């Protein structure tokens, strides 16, 4: 589990915290930071409130969550407690994306392969499968490889997730792979490396190659080399895939690892879903601080206006709106950081957490232009 995914799980309430009353300061921040995606004080208040994950993302029409189906597995798969389970067929050909044994790099040997459907991964990833279900994973294959030079018990694992579509593959990549500490992997665009791990997405596939052990020196180098080689082989097997155009809609200059697609609002505003967010540096207070840009694609212009209306109602409760005209809202949060929201065509766009309104408006203008015609 990557650190960025762990942080995201805590933001959306999929990791329980002890029930305590939220501090008054956090309530003030929640009211003031109207269009802020991740204000720390409010996030802490949400975490500490003991939000029940079952209520954060209820199933359709409030129906109870279905019982978890049994995990598809090969002999000895973690969490089964049964070594006699038969090996199922490959999940929709995912196994064919793995490199054949004869094509493995020197010093790398194939091991166990396991297959999963939604509801069966919980044991394998410490009970945190909900985030993958939230992003719409349909099936997964996990392959284990031994790598010469690694300490006993350490293995390189390759995970291939088949997501609902490219957008959701990017979404899970953005929270489980890319992060501010990552660098472009050898695969280039749409890939990330945090040695010795490699992450990338292509079409509806999200792939990660990682070692669940702390490595340094030659073992780390060996694992990273093997991860890059396996990732390249899988990338070749998947082949060229088109990227969803909205993924590249943000203007250049965003901080590394901050461009994300989120299916639900992290601050529990249920009217905001399936939206994009990115952070940009703003010089202030002797350093830089993140300015946030977000946009939400809607069905049509009427739906965008309706969503802006939901923002307006939310903002009026805070009493921080300084400008309220058709299609635009402006104001400040409790810490005098600005926000602006617009309805443009079928999109709602917003910037927040800024001191320099002119610079933030320039970013918002660039985003609006990029989304024209989409």
Coordinates of C-alpha atoms in Angstrom, one line a residue:
X1 CA 0.0 0.0 0.0
X2 CA 1.6 3.3 -1.1
X3 CA 1.8 6.2 1.3
X4 CA -0.3 8.4 -1.0
X5 CA -3.1 5.8 -1.1
X6 CA -2.9 5.5 2.7
X7 CA -3.3 9.2 3.0
X8 CA -6.3 9.2 0.6
X9 CA -8.0 6.4 2.5
X10 CA -7.8 8.4 5.7
X11 CA -9.2 11.5 3.9
X12 CA -12.3 9.8 2.6
X13 CA -13.0 8.0 5.8
X14 CA -12.1 4.4 4.8
X15 CA -9.8 4.2 7.8
X16 CA -11.6 4.5 11.1
X17 CA -10.5 6.8 13.8
X18 CA -11.5 7.0 17.4
X19 CA -14.7 8.9 18.1
X20 CA -14.0 12.3 19.5
X21 CA -15.8 15.6 19.1
X22 CA -14.3 17.7 16.3
X23 CA -12.4 20.8 17.5
X24 CA -14.1 24.2 17.1
X25 CA -11.2 25.4 14.9
X26 CA -11.9 22.6 12.5
X27 CA -15.6 23.6 12.2
X28 CA -14.6 27.1 11.4
X29 CA -12.2 25.8 8.7
X30 CA -15.0 23.6 7.2
X31 CA -17.2 26.6 6.9
X32 CA -14.6 28.9 5.5
X33 CA -12.7 26.8 3.1
X34 CA -15.6 26.4 0.7
X35 CA -13.9 25.1 -2.4
X36 CA -10.8 23.7 -0.8
X37 CA -10.3 20.0 -1.4
X38 CA -7.9 19.1 1.4
X39 CA -7.7 21.7 4.2
X40 CA -5.8 19.9 7.0
X41 CA -7.9 21.1 9.9
X42 CA -11.2 20.0 8.5
X43 CA -9.7 16.7 7.3
X44 CA -8.6 16.0 10.8
X45 CA -12.1 16.8 12.0
X46 CA -13.6 14.4 9.5
X47 CA -11.2 11.7 10.5
X48 CA -11.8 12.1 14.2
X49 CA -15.6 12.2 13.8
X50 CA -15.6 8.4 13.4
X51 CA -17.4 8.5 10.0
X52 CA -18.7 5.1 9.3
X53 CA -17.4 4.0 5.9
X54 CA -20.6 2.1 5.2
X55 CA -22.4 5.5 5.2
X56 CA -19.8 7.5 3.3
X57 CA -20.3 5.6 0.1
X58 CA -23.7 3.8 0.3
X59 CA -24.7 1.4 -2.5
X60 CA -27.4 2.4 -4.9
X61 CA -30.8 3.4 -3.5
X62 CA -29.4 2.8 0.0
X63 CA -29.3 -1.0 -0.5
X64 CA -27.1 -2.9 1.9
X65 CA -23.7 -3.9 0.6
X66 CA -23.6 -7.4 -0.9
X67 CA -21.7 -10.1 1.0
X68 CA -18.2 -10.5 -0.2
X69 CA -17.8 -13.3 -2.7
X70 CA -15.1 -15.9 -2.1
X71 CA -11.6 -15.0 -3.4
X72 CA -10.5 -16.6 -6.6
X73 CA -7.1 -18.0 -5.8
X74 CA -4.4 -20.5 -6.7
X75 CA -2.9 -22.9 -4.1
X76 CA -1.6 -21.1 -1.1
X77 CA -3.1 -17.7 -1.9
X78 CA -3.0 -15.4 1.2
X79 CA -6.2 -15.2 3.1
X80 CA -7.9 -18.4 1.9
X81 CA -6.7 -20.7 4.6
X82 CA -7.2 -23.5 2.1
X83 CA -4.4 -24.9 0.0
X84 CA -6.8 -27.2 -1.9
X85 CA -8.7 -24.6 -3.9
X86 CA -8.4 -25.3 -7.6
X87 CA -6.8 -22.7 -9.9
X88 CA -9.4 -20.8 -11.8
X89 CA -9.1 -19.7 -15.4
X90 CA -7.3 -16.4 -16.1
X91 CA -9.5 -13.4 -15.3
X92 CA -10.5 -12.1 -18.8
X93 CA -7.1 -12.7 -20.2
X94 CA -5.2 -10.6 -17.6
X95 CA -2.7 -13.4 -17.1
X96 CA -1.8 -13.0 -20.8
X97 CA -0.4 -9.5 -20.0
X98 CA 2.3 -11.0 -17.8
X99 CA 5.6 -11.8 -19.5
X100 CA 6.2 -15.5 -20.3
X101 CA 8.8 -17.3 -18.3
X102 CA 11.2 -17.5 -21.2
X103 CA 11.1 -13.7 -21.6
X104 CA 11.9 -12.8 -18.0
X105 CA 15.0 -10.8 -17.3
X106 CA 18.1 -12.5 -15.9
X107 CA 17.8 -13.3 -12.2
X108 CA 14.0 -13.1 -12.2
X109 CA 11.9 -16.2 -11.7
X110 CA 8.1 -16.4 -11.8
X111 CA 6.2 -17.6 -8.7
X112 CA 2.6 -17.7 -7.6
X113 CA -0.2 -16.1 -9.6
X114 CA -3.5 -15.2 -8.0
X115 CA -6.8 -13.9 -9.4
X116 CA -9.3 -11.6 -7.7
X117 CA -12.8 -10.2 -8.2
X118 CA -14.3 -7.3 -6.2
X119 CA -14.8 -8.4 -2.6
X120 CA -11.8 -10.8 -2.6
X121 CA -8.8 -8.5 -2.2
X122 CA -9.4 -7.4 1.4
X123 CA -7.1 -9.9 3.0
X124 CA -4.4 -9.2 0.5
X125 CA -4.3 -5.5 1.0
X126 CA -5.0 -5.1 4.7
X127 CA -8.8 -4.7 4.4
X128 CA -8.5 -1.6 2.2
X129 CA -10.1 -3.0 -0.9
X130 CA -12.9 -0.4 -0.7
X131 CA -10.9 2.3 -2.4
X132 CA -10.4 0.0 -5.5
X133 CA -14.1 -0.8 -5.5
X134 CA -14.9 2.9 -5.2
X135 CA -12.8 3.4 -8.4
X136 CA -14.5 0.6 -10.2
X137 CA -12.1 -2.3 -10.4
X138 CA -13.6 -5.3 -12.2
X139 CA -10.8 -7.9 -11.7
X140 CA -7.2 -8.2 -10.8
X141 CA -4.2 -10.5 -11.2
X142 CA -1.2 -10.6 -8.8
X143 CA 2.0 -12.3 -9.8
X144 CA 5.0 -12.9 -7.5
X145 CA 8.6 -13.0 -8.7
X146 CA 11.8 -13.9 -7.0
X147 CA 14.7 -11.6 -7.8
X148 CA 18.4 -12.5 -7.4
X149 CA 20.0 -10.3 -4.7
X150 CA 16.9 -9.7 -2.6
X151 CA 16.9 -10.8 1.0
X152 CA 15.0 -14.1 2.0
X153 CA 11.3 -13.6 2.0
X154 CA 11.3 -10.5 -0.2
X155 CA 9.5 -10.8 -3.5
X156 CA 8.6 -8.5 -6.3
X157 CA 4.8 -8.4 -6.8
X158 CA 3.1 -7.3 -10.0
X159 CA -0.5 -6.2 -9.7
X160 CA -2.7 -5.6 -12.8
X161 CA -6.1 -4.2 -12.2
X162 CA -8.8 -4.1 -14.9
X163 CA -10.8 -0.9 -14.2
X164 CA -14.2 0.1 -15.5
X165 CA -12.6 2.6 -17.9
X166 CA -9.5 4.7 -18.6
X167 CA -10.7 7.5 -16.3
X168 CA -10.9 5.2 -13.3
X169 CA -7.6 3.6 -14.2
X170 CA -6.1 7.1 -14.0
X171 CA -8.0 7.8 -10.8
X172 CA -6.6 4.9 -8.9
X173 CA -3.1 5.5 -10.4
X174 CA -3.3 9.1 -9.2
X175 CA -3.9 8.1 -5.5
X176 CA -2.0 4.8 -5.4
X177 CA 0.9 5.5 -7.7
X178 CA 1.7 9.1 -8.5
X179 CA 2.7 11.3 -5.6
X180 CA 4.9 14.3 -4.9
X181 CA 7.9 12.1 -4.2
X182 CA 7.6 10.2 -7.5
X183 CA 9.5 10.6 -10.7
X184 CA 8.7 9.6 -14.2
X185 CA 9.4 5.9 -14.7
X186 CA 11.3 4.6 -17.7
X187 CA 7.9 4.3 -19.4
X188 CA 7.6 8.1 -19.5
X189 CA 4.2 9.8 -19.5
X190 CA 1.5 8.3 -17.3
X191 CA 4.0 6.4 -15.2
X192 CA 5.6 7.0 -11.8
X193 CA 8.5 5.5 -10.0
X194 CA 9.3 5.5 -6.3
X195 CA 12.2 3.2 -6.2
X196 CA 12.0 0.2 -6.1
X197 CA 8.3 0.5 -7.2
X198 CA 6.9 1.4 -10.6
X199 CA 3.3 2.4 -11.4
X200 CA 1.5 3.1 -14.6
X201 CA -1.9 3.1 -16.3
X202 CA -2.8 2.3 -19.9
X203 CA -6.3 2.3 -21.1
X204 CA -8.4 0.6 -18.4
X205 CA -5.4 -1.1 -16.8
X206 CA -3.6 0.1 -13.7
X207 CA -0.3 -1.7 -13.1
X208 CA 2.1 -1.6 -10.1
X209 CA 5.3 -3.5 -9.6
X210 CA 6.5 -3.3 -6.0
X211 CA 8.4 -5.0 -3.2
X212 CA 6.7 -5.1 0.2
X213 CA 10.0 -4.7 2.1
X214 CA 12.4 -1.9 3.0
X215 CA 15.4 -2.2 0.7
X216 CA 18.6 -0.2 0.2
X217 CA 21.8 -0.4 -1.8
X218 CA 22.2 -3.3 -4.3
X219 CA 19.0 -5.2 -3.3
X220 CA 17.0 -2.0 -4.0
X221 CA 18.7 -1.5 -7.3
X222 CA 18.1 -5.1 -8.3
X223 CA 14.4 -4.8 -7.4
X224 CA 14.0 -1.5 -9.2
X225 CA 15.7 -2.9 -12.4
X226 CA 13.4 -5.9 -12.4
X227 CA 10.3 -3.8 -11.7
X228 CA 11.1 -1.5 -14.7
X229 CA 11.8 -4.6 -16.9
X230 CA 8.5 -6.2 -16.0
X231 CA 6.6 -3.0 -16.3
X232 CA 8.0 -2.4 -19.8
X233 CA 7.0 -6.0 -20.8
X234 CA 3.4 -5.5 -19.5
X235 CA 3.2 -2.1 -21.2
X236 CA 4.2 -3.6 -24.5
X237 CA 1.6 -6.4 -24.0
X238 CA -1.2 -3.9 -23.4
X239 CA -0.2 -1.9 -26.4
X240 CA -1.0 1.8 -27.3
X241 CA -4.2 3.1 -25.7
X242 CA -5.9 6.5 -26.0
X243 CA -6.0 8.7 -22.9
X244 CA -9.2 10.4 -21.7
X245 CA -8.9 14.0 -22.9
X246 CA -9.9 15.6 -19.6
X247 CA -6.9 14.0 -17.8
X248 CA -4.7 16.5 -19.6
X249 CA -7.0 19.5 -19.3
X250 CA -5.2 21.3 -16.4
X251 CA -2.8 24.0 -17.4
X252 CA 1.0 23.2 -17.1
X253 CA 2.9 23.8 -13.9
X254 CA 0.9 21.7 -11.4
X255 CA 2.9 20.2 -8.5
X256 CA 4.0 16.6 -9.1
X257 CA 1.6 14.0 -7.9
X258 CA -1.3 16.4 -7.2
X259 CA -3.4 15.9 -10.4
X260 CA -6.1 13.5 -9.4
X261 CA -9.6 12.2 -10.4
X262 CA -11.8 11.7 -7.4
X263 CA -15.2 9.9 -7.5
X264 CA -16.3 11.4 -4.2
X265 CA -15.7 14.6 -2.3
X266 CA -13.2 14.2 0.4
X267 CA -15.0 16.7 2.6
X268 CA -18.2 14.8 2.5
X269 CA -20.1 17.3 0.3
X270 CA -22.3 14.8 -1.4
X271 CA -23.2 17.1 -4.3
X272 CA -19.6 16.9 -5.6
X273 CA -18.5 13.7 -7.4
X274 CA -16.4 12.5 -10.3
X275 CA -14.2 15.6 -10.4
X276 CA -10.6 16.5 -11.1
X277 CA -8.2 18.4 -8.9
X278 CA -4.6 19.7 -9.1
X279 CA -2.4 21.9 -7.0
X280 CA -0.1 24.8 -8.1
X281 CA 2.6 26.6 -6.2
X282 CA 2.0 30.1 -5.0
X283 CA 4.9 32.1 -3.4
X284 CA 3.8 33.4 0.0
X285 CA 5.0 33.6 3.6
X286 CA 8.6 33.2 2.6
X287 CA 8.0 30.0 0.7
X288 CA 5.4 28.3 -1.5
X289 CA 1.9 27.0 -0.7
X290 CA -0.5 25.1 -2.8
X291 CA -3.3 26.7 -4.7
X292 CA -6.0 24.2 -5.7
X293 CA -7.7 24.1 -9.0
X294 CA -10.7 21.7 -9.7
X295 CA -13.3 21.1 -12.3
X296 CA -16.4 18.8 -12.4
X297 CA -17.8 17.7 -15.8
X298 CA -21.6 17.6 -15.8
X299 CA -24.2 16.2 -18.3
X300 CA -25.0 19.7 -19.7
X301 CA -25.0 23.4 -18.9
X302 CA -28.2 23.2 -16.8
X303 CA -26.6 20.5 -14.6
X304 CA -23.5 22.7 -14.2
X305 CA -25.6 25.7 -13.1
X306 CA -27.4 23.4 -10.7
X307 CA -24.1 22.2 -9.2
X308 CA -22.9 25.8 -8.8
X309 CA -26.2 26.5 -7.0
X310 CA -25.3 23.8 -4.6
X311 CA -22.0 25.5 -4.0
X312 CA -23.8 28.8 -3.5
X313 CA -26.1 27.3 -0.9
X314 CA -23.1 25.8 0.9
X315 CA -21.2 29.1 0.8
X316 CA -24.1 31.2 2.0
X317 CA -24.2 29.2 5.2
X318 CA -20.6 30.4 5.7
X319 CA -21.3 34.0 5.0
X320 CA -18.1 34.4 3.1
X321 CA -19.3 35.3 -0.4
X322 CA -18.2 38.6 -1.7
X323 CA -19.5 38.2 -5.3
X324 CA -22.5 36.3 -6.4
X325 CA -23.5 36.7 -10.0
X326 CA -24.9 34.4 -12.6
X327 CA -22.3 31.7 -13.3
X328 CA -19.7 33.0 -10.8
X329 CA -19.0 33.0 -7.0
X330 CA -16.1 34.7 -5.2
X331 CA -15.2 35.0 -1.6
X332 CA -12.7 34.2 1.2
X333 CA -12.3 31.5 3.8
X334 CA -11.7 32.0 7.5
X335 CA -8.0 32.4 6.9
X336 CA -8.5 35.1 4.3
X337 CA -7.5 32.8 1.4
X338 CA -9.6 33.3 -1.7
X339 CA -11.9 31.1 -3.7
X340 CA -13.7 31.5 -7.0
X341 CA -16.1 29.1 -8.7
X342 CA -17.7 29.4 -12.2
X343 CA -20.2 27.5 -14.3
X344 CA -18.9 27.4 -17.9
X345 CA -20.8 25.2 -20.4
X346 CA -21.2 21.8 -18.8
X347 CA -18.3 22.3 -16.4
X348 CA -18.0 23.8 -12.9
X349 CA -14.5 25.2 -12.3
X350 CA -13.0 26.4 -9.0
X351 CA -9.8 27.8 -7.6
X352 CA -9.1 28.1 -3.9
X353 CA -6.5 28.6 -1.2
X354 CA -4.9 31.6 -2.9
X355 CA -3.6 35.0 -1.8
X356 CA -2.9 36.3 -5.3
X357 CA -6.3 36.5 -6.9
X358 CA -5.0 37.7 -10.3
X359 CA -2.6 34.7 -10.6
X360 CA -5.4 32.2 -9.5
X361 CA -7.8 33.8 -12.0
X362 CA -5.2 33.3 -14.8
X363 CA -5.0 29.6 -14.0
X364 CA -8.8 29.4 -13.9
X365 CA -9.0 31.2 -17.3
X366 CA -6.4 28.7 -18.8
X367 CA -8.4 25.8 -17.5
X368 CA -11.7 27.2 -18.9
X369 CA -10.0 27.6 -22.3
X370 CA -8.6 24.1 -22.2
X371 CA -12.1 22.7 -21.5
X372 CA -13.8 24.5 -24.4
X373 CA -15.6 22.1 -26.7
X374 CA -15.1 19.1 -24.4

